[in-house]
Amino acid sequence: MTPTLRTARLLLEPYRPEDEGAEGAEDAEDAFVALFQDRRVARWLGDGRVAPEAEDRALFGRIFTKVYAQGLFDVWAVREGGRYVGHAEIKPTEAVGGHEIVYALAPHAWGRGLGTELAEAVVGHGFGALGLSEVHATVMAANDASLALLARLGFVHRRDIEEDDGSTTRCLSLVRGDRARGRERWAAEGAR
């Protein structure tokens, strides 16, 4: 079962079926769909296109009927002060030959360091609870913000994938022992 994770400002918790349509509470499905329907977010996910809303609703449903039901991998709703601000996963992926972190934040949460907190929490879970020796990420080559965030955490570019549409996806990796060195580099850059 997906555990709850906490950072200084974020709560990563499993999506809850009772959130669906709950009166007086933010509807988790609607918040998830709104995140994935936002063009500013969707441009960096998958093929970069906004999927039809019905597909995003079906994807949300599969979190319960497939991912959680079969224990496939960990998926979280990301909240700040009780408000839904994003989505995160860590899952085995053939494209990288290991476990990949996936994260998305709503635009209102950008630019405040929450992406770093989120990525650190998911990577920490991978190295800690999951016992992984290496964690991967795939990022569109044009996504400078995410590439910079991952580089600060110590992720290293391993290879590129040329996509069918002509775009490039960067494959990055972080080996467990390299994490501390990455954080030291980030601290040194922050002191400048």
PDB file of C-alpha atoms in Angstrom:
ATOM      1  CA  MET A   1       0.000   0.000   0.000  1.00  0.00           C
ATOM      2  CA  THR A   2       1.219   3.477  -0.848  1.00  0.00           C
ATOM      3  CA  PRO A   3       2.487   5.138   2.345  1.00  0.00           C
ATOM      4  CA  THR A   4       1.904   8.738   3.356  1.00  0.00           C
ATOM      5  CA  LEU A   5       5.008  10.941   3.048  1.00  0.00           C
ATOM      6  CA  ARG A   6       5.592  14.380   4.570  1.00  0.00           C
ATOM      7  CA  THR A   7       7.997  17.187   3.738  1.00  0.00           C
ATOM      8  CA  ALA A   8       8.327  20.603   5.364  1.00  0.00           C
ATOM      9  CA  ARG A   9       5.348  21.895   3.370  1.00  0.00           C
ATOM     10  CA  LEU A  10       3.832  18.962   1.513  1.00  0.00           C
ATOM     11  CA  LEU A  11       1.723  15.946   2.315  1.00  0.00           C
ATOM     12  CA  LEU A  12       1.942  13.067  -0.165  1.00  0.00           C
ATOM     13  CA  GLU A  13      -0.894  10.671   0.485  1.00  0.00           C
ATOM     14  CA  PRO A  14      -2.640   7.954  -1.460  1.00  0.00           C
ATOM     15  CA  TYR A  15      -5.669   9.134  -3.393  1.00  0.00           C
ATOM     16  CA  ARG A  16      -8.773   8.145  -1.434  1.00  0.00           C
ATOM     17  CA  PRO A  17     -11.937   6.778  -3.040  1.00  0.00           C
ATOM     18  CA  GLU A  18     -13.998   8.670  -0.473  1.00  0.00           C
ATOM     19  CA  ASP A  19     -12.610  11.913  -1.930  1.00  0.00           C
ATOM     20  CA  GLU A  20     -14.543  11.242  -5.115  1.00  0.00           C
ATOM     21  CA  GLY A  21     -17.556  13.534  -5.031  1.00  0.00           C
ATOM     22  CA  ALA A  22     -17.255  14.200  -1.293  1.00  0.00           C
ATOM     23  CA  GLU A  23     -19.535  17.069  -0.296  1.00  0.00           C
ATOM     24  CA  GLY A  24     -17.683  20.063   1.079  1.00  0.00           C
ATOM     25  CA  ALA A  25     -14.296  18.567   0.263  1.00  0.00           C
ATOM     26  CA  GLU A  26     -12.150  19.112  -2.769  1.00  0.00           C
ATOM     27  CA  ASP A  27     -13.044  16.348  -5.185  1.00  0.00           C
ATOM     28  CA  ALA A  28      -9.830  14.388  -5.812  1.00  0.00           C
ATOM     29  CA  GLU A  29     -10.913  13.253  -9.252  1.00  0.00           C
ATOM     30  CA  ASP A  30     -11.788  16.791 -10.353  1.00  0.00           C
ATOM     31  CA  ALA A  31      -8.500  18.143  -8.974  1.00  0.00           C
ATOM     32  CA  PHE A  32      -6.526  15.366 -10.722  1.00  0.00           C
ATOM     33  CA  VAL A  33      -8.331  15.977 -14.016  1.00  0.00           C
ATOM     34  CA  ALA A  34      -7.865  19.753 -13.733  1.00  0.00           C
ATOM     35  CA  LEU A  35      -4.115  19.230 -13.237  1.00  0.00           C
ATOM     36  CA  PHE A  36      -3.788  16.953 -16.262  1.00  0.00           C
ATOM     37  CA  GLN A  37      -6.085  19.165 -18.384  1.00  0.00           C
ATOM     38  CA  ASP A  38      -3.990  22.280 -17.731  1.00  0.00           C
ATOM     39  CA  ARG A  39      -1.975  22.876 -20.920  1.00  0.00           C
ATOM     40  CA  ARG A  40       0.912  24.358 -18.921  1.00  0.00           C
ATOM     41  CA  VAL A  41       1.251  21.029 -17.085  1.00  0.00           C
ATOM     42  CA  ALA A  42       0.238  18.601 -19.847  1.00  0.00           C
ATOM     43  CA  ARG A  43       2.882  19.972 -22.214  1.00  0.00           C
ATOM     44  CA  TRP A  44       5.532  18.241 -20.060  1.00  0.00           C
ATOM     45  CA  LEU A  45       3.709  14.918 -19.583  1.00  0.00           C
ATOM     46  CA  GLY A  46       3.532  11.955 -21.937  1.00  0.00           C
ATOM     47  CA  ASP A  47       3.311  13.143 -25.516  1.00  0.00           C
ATOM     48  CA  GLY A  48       2.820  16.753 -24.426  1.00  0.00           C
ATOM     49  CA  ARG A  49      -0.807  16.957 -25.523  1.00  0.00           C
ATOM     50  CA  VAL A  50      -3.896  17.434 -23.387  1.00  0.00           C
ATOM     51  CA  ALA A  51      -5.839  14.180 -23.452  1.00  0.00           C
ATOM     52  CA  PRO A  52      -9.628  14.197 -23.712  1.00  0.00           C
ATOM     53  CA  GLU A  53     -11.119  14.751 -20.254  1.00  0.00           C
ATOM     54  CA  ALA A  54     -12.751  11.310 -20.309  1.00  0.00           C
ATOM     55  CA  GLU A  55      -9.297   9.694 -20.688  1.00  0.00           C
ATOM     56  CA  ASP A  56      -7.966  11.568 -17.652  1.00  0.00           C
ATOM     57  CA  ARG A  57     -11.032  10.510 -15.639  1.00  0.00           C
ATOM     58  CA  ALA A  58     -10.442   6.897 -16.716  1.00  0.00           C
ATOM     59  CA  LEU A  59      -6.769   7.237 -15.739  1.00  0.00           C
ATOM     60  CA  PHE A  60      -7.830   8.457 -12.294  1.00  0.00           C
ATOM     61  CA  GLY A  61     -10.153   5.472 -11.933  1.00  0.00           C
ATOM     62  CA  ARG A  62      -7.329   3.062 -12.816  1.00  0.00           C
ATOM     63  CA  ILE A  63      -5.356   4.364  -9.831  1.00  0.00           C
ATOM     64  CA  PHE A  64      -7.921   2.498  -7.688  1.00  0.00           C
ATOM     65  CA  THR A  65      -8.961  -0.394  -9.925  1.00  0.00           C
ATOM     66  CA  LYS A  66      -5.505  -1.320 -11.154  1.00  0.00           C
ATOM     67  CA  VAL A  67      -2.559   0.440  -9.490  1.00  0.00           C
ATOM     68  CA  TYR A  68      -3.730   0.279  -5.854  1.00  0.00           C
ATOM     69  CA  ALA A  69      -5.816  -2.900  -6.248  1.00  0.00           C
ATOM     70  CA  GLN A  70      -2.884  -4.837  -7.716  1.00  0.00           C
ATOM     71  CA  GLY A  71      -0.158  -3.082  -5.694  1.00  0.00           C
ATOM     72  CA  LEU A  72       1.661  -2.133  -8.905  1.00  0.00           C
ATOM     73  CA  PHE A  73       3.473   0.984  -7.660  1.00  0.00           C
ATOM     74  CA  ASP A  74       3.129   4.015  -5.392  1.00  0.00           C
ATOM     75  CA  VAL A  75       0.961   6.967  -6.472  1.00  0.00           C
ATOM     76  CA  TRP A  76       0.268  10.059  -4.410  1.00  0.00           C
ATOM     77  CA  ALA A  77      -1.996  13.070  -4.280  1.00  0.00           C
ATOM     78  CA  VAL A  78       0.234  16.000  -3.292  1.00  0.00           C
ATOM     79  CA  ARG A  79      -1.232  18.610  -0.944  1.00  0.00           C
ATOM     80  CA  GLU A  80       0.005  21.840   0.564  1.00  0.00           C
ATOM     81  CA  GLY A  81      -2.005  23.091   3.537  1.00  0.00           C
ATOM     82  CA  GLY A  82      -4.787  20.656   2.632  1.00  0.00           C
ATOM     83  CA  ARG A  83      -5.068  21.960  -0.951  1.00  0.00           C
ATOM     84  CA  TYR A  84      -4.343  19.635  -3.873  1.00  0.00           C
ATOM     85  CA  VAL A  85      -1.243  20.932  -5.687  1.00  0.00           C
ATOM     86  CA  GLY A  86      -0.006  17.926  -7.627  1.00  0.00           C
ATOM     87  CA  HIS A  87       0.564  14.292  -8.372  1.00  0.00           C
ATOM     88  CA  ALA A  88       3.556  11.964  -7.884  1.00  0.00           C
ATOM     89  CA  GLU A  89       4.520   8.357  -8.641  1.00  0.00           C
ATOM     90  CA  ILE A  90       7.462   6.006  -8.503  1.00  0.00           C
ATOM     91  CA  LYS A  91       7.097   3.044 -10.815  1.00  0.00           C
ATOM     92  CA  PRO A  92       9.057   0.429 -12.716  1.00  0.00           C
ATOM     93  CA  THR A  93       9.471   1.542 -16.338  1.00  0.00           C
ATOM     94  CA  GLU A  94      10.976  -0.388 -19.228  1.00  0.00           C
ATOM     95  CA  ALA A  95      12.186   2.800 -20.942  1.00  0.00           C
ATOM     96  CA  VAL A  96      14.759   3.329 -18.169  1.00  0.00           C
ATOM     97  CA  GLY A  97      15.205  -0.241 -16.996  1.00  0.00           C
ATOM     98  CA  GLY A  98      14.323   0.575 -13.405  1.00  0.00           C
ATOM     99  CA  HIS A  99      12.105   2.748 -11.219  1.00  0.00           C
ATOM    100  CA  GLU A 100      11.167   6.173 -12.536  1.00  0.00           C
ATOM    101  CA  ILE A 101       9.887   9.134 -10.549  1.00  0.00           C
ATOM    102  CA  VAL A 102       6.987  11.076 -12.041  1.00  0.00           C
ATOM    103  CA  TYR A 103       5.727  14.369 -10.640  1.00  0.00           C
ATOM    104  CA  ALA A 104       3.493  17.224 -11.706  1.00  0.00           C
ATOM    105  CA  LEU A 105       2.606  20.400  -9.861  1.00  0.00           C
ATOM    106  CA  ALA A 106      -0.192  22.846 -10.596  1.00  0.00           C
ATOM    107  CA  PRO A 107       1.097  26.191 -11.919  1.00  0.00           C
ATOM    108  CA  HIS A 108       0.013  28.013  -8.742  1.00  0.00           C
ATOM    109  CA  ALA A 109       2.587  25.847  -6.896  1.00  0.00           C
ATOM    110  CA  TRP A 110       5.495  26.601  -9.243  1.00  0.00           C
ATOM    111  CA  GLY A 111       8.491  28.735  -8.318  1.00  0.00           C
ATOM    112  CA  ARG A 112       8.463  28.141  -4.556  1.00  0.00           C
ATOM    113  CA  GLY A 113      10.717  25.094  -4.225  1.00  0.00           C
ATOM    114  CA  LEU A 114       7.832  22.628  -3.864  1.00  0.00           C
ATOM    115  CA  GLY A 115       9.060  20.617  -6.854  1.00  0.00           C
ATOM    116  CA  THR A 116      12.362  20.068  -5.084  1.00  0.00           C
ATOM    117  CA  GLU A 117      10.606  18.966  -1.878  1.00  0.00           C
ATOM    118  CA  LEU A 118       8.363  16.658  -3.867  1.00  0.00           C
ATOM    119  CA  ALA A 119      11.170  15.065  -5.891  1.00  0.00           C
ATOM    120  CA  GLU A 120      13.332  14.624  -2.779  1.00  0.00           C
ATOM    121  CA  ALA A 121      10.478  12.878  -0.963  1.00  0.00           C
ATOM    122  CA  VAL A 122       9.803  10.455  -3.811  1.00  0.00           C
ATOM    123  CA  VAL A 123      13.511   9.736  -4.357  1.00  0.00           C
ATOM    124  CA  GLY A 124      13.957   9.235  -0.603  1.00  0.00           C
ATOM    125  CA  HIS A 125      11.076   6.769  -0.611  1.00  0.00           C
ATOM    126  CA  GLY A 126      12.702   4.908  -3.499  1.00  0.00           C
ATOM    127  CA  PHE A 127      16.056   4.627  -1.780  1.00  0.00           C
ATOM    128  CA  GLY A 128      14.588   4.032   1.673  1.00  0.00           C
ATOM    129  CA  ALA A 129      11.342   2.067   1.775  1.00  0.00           C
ATOM    130  CA  LEU A 130      11.744   0.482  -1.663  1.00  0.00           C
ATOM    131  CA  GLY A 131      15.461  -0.251  -1.182  1.00  0.00           C
ATOM    132  CA  LEU A 132      16.410   0.885  -4.678  1.00  0.00           C
ATOM    133  CA  SER A 133      20.035   1.505  -5.549  1.00  0.00           C
ATOM    134  CA  GLU A 134      19.155   3.763  -8.489  1.00  0.00           C
ATOM    135  CA  VAL A 135      16.220   6.021  -9.404  1.00  0.00           C
ATOM    136  CA  HIS A 136      15.464   7.387 -12.864  1.00  0.00           C
ATOM    137  CA  ALA A 137      13.539  10.233 -14.455  1.00  0.00           C
ATOM    138  CA  THR A 138      12.534  10.954 -18.032  1.00  0.00           C
ATOM    139  CA  VAL A 139      12.093  14.602 -18.942  1.00  0.00           C
ATOM    140  CA  MET A 140      11.361  16.401 -22.183  1.00  0.00           C
ATOM    141  CA  ALA A 141      14.574  18.080 -23.320  1.00  0.00           C
ATOM    142  CA  ALA A 142      12.797  21.458 -23.473  1.00  0.00           C
ATOM    143  CA  ASN A 143      11.713  21.273 -19.799  1.00  0.00           C
ATOM    144  CA  ASP A 144      14.580  23.351 -18.421  1.00  0.00           C
ATOM    145  CA  ALA A 145      12.999  23.797 -14.973  1.00  0.00           C
ATOM    146  CA  SER A 146      12.630  20.074 -14.308  1.00  0.00           C
ATOM    147  CA  LEU A 147      16.052  19.266 -15.747  1.00  0.00           C
ATOM    148  CA  ALA A 148      17.642  21.903 -13.484  1.00  0.00           C
ATOM    149  CA  LEU A 149      15.749  20.627 -10.434  1.00  0.00           C
ATOM    150  CA  LEU A 150      16.899  17.059 -11.032  1.00  0.00           C
ATOM    151  CA  ALA A 151      20.493  18.149 -11.691  1.00  0.00           C
ATOM    152  CA  ARG A 152      20.516  19.962  -8.321  1.00  0.00           C
ATOM    153  CA  LEU A 153      19.463  16.701  -6.692  1.00  0.00           C
ATOM    154  CA  GLY A 154      22.350  14.883  -8.343  1.00  0.00           C
ATOM    155  CA  PHE A 155      20.614  13.242 -11.302  1.00  0.00           C
ATOM    156  CA  VAL A 156      22.938  12.637 -14.249  1.00  0.00           C
ATOM    157  CA  HIS A 157      22.006  12.563 -17.935  1.00  0.00           C
ATOM    158  CA  ARG A 158      22.431   9.005 -19.245  1.00  0.00           C
ATOM    159  CA  ARG A 159      20.953   9.052 -22.739  1.00  0.00           C
ATOM    160  CA  ASP A 160      18.351  10.583 -25.035  1.00  0.00           C
ATOM    161  CA  ILE A 161      15.307   9.046 -26.646  1.00  0.00           C
ATOM    162  CA  GLU A 162      14.255  10.518 -29.974  1.00  0.00           C
ATOM    163  CA  GLU A 163      10.460  10.462 -29.965  1.00  0.00           C
ATOM    164  CA  ASP A 164       8.267   9.747 -33.001  1.00  0.00           C
ATOM    165  CA  ASP A 165       7.178  13.401 -33.103  1.00  0.00           C
ATOM    166  CA  GLY A 166      10.813  14.558 -33.371  1.00  0.00           C
ATOM    167  CA  SER A 167      11.117  15.714 -29.767  1.00  0.00           C
ATOM    168  CA  THR A 168      13.807  14.468 -27.409  1.00  0.00           C
ATOM    169  CA  THR A 169      13.325  12.912 -23.990  1.00  0.00           C
ATOM    170  CA  ARG A 170      16.268  12.971 -21.591  1.00  0.00           C
ATOM    171  CA  CYS A 171      16.837   9.899 -19.409  1.00  0.00           C
ATOM    172  CA  LEU A 172      18.467  10.756 -16.099  1.00  0.00           C
ATOM    173  CA  SER A 173      19.601   8.599 -13.196  1.00  0.00           C
ATOM    174  CA  LEU A 174      20.561   9.047  -9.588  1.00  0.00           C
ATOM    175  CA  VAL A 175      22.596   6.331  -7.884  1.00  0.00           C
ATOM    176  CA  ARG A 176      22.039   6.066  -4.133  1.00  0.00           C
ATOM    177  CA  GLY A 177      25.575   7.139  -3.147  1.00  0.00           C
ATOM    178  CA  ASP A 178      25.497  10.079  -5.576  1.00  0.00           C
ATOM    179  CA  ARG A 179      22.521  11.671  -3.820  1.00  0.00           C
ATOM    180  CA  ALA A 180      24.616  13.240  -1.054  1.00  0.00           C
ATOM    181  CA  ARG A 181      27.093  14.619  -3.559  1.00  0.00           C
ATOM    182  CA  GLY A 182      24.224  16.109  -5.552  1.00  0.00           C
ATOM    183  CA  ARG A 183      22.804  17.804  -2.446  1.00  0.00           C
ATOM    184  CA  GLU A 184      26.289  19.167  -1.581  1.00  0.00           C
ATOM    185  CA  ARG A 185      26.575  20.676  -5.073  1.00  0.00           C
ATOM    186  CA  TRP A 186      23.121  22.211  -4.708  1.00  0.00           C
ATOM    187  CA  ALA A 187      23.987  23.694  -1.305  1.00  0.00           C
ATOM    188  CA  ALA A 188      27.190  25.164  -2.721  1.00  0.00           C
ATOM    189  CA  GLU A 189      25.290  26.715  -5.636  1.00  0.00           C
ATOM    190  CA  GLY A 190      22.712  28.158  -3.254  1.00  0.00           C
ATOM    191  CA  ALA A 191      25.446  29.838  -1.215  1.00  0.00           C
ATOM    192  CA  ARG A 192      26.653  31.837  -4.206  1.00  0.00           C
TER     193      ARG A 192
END
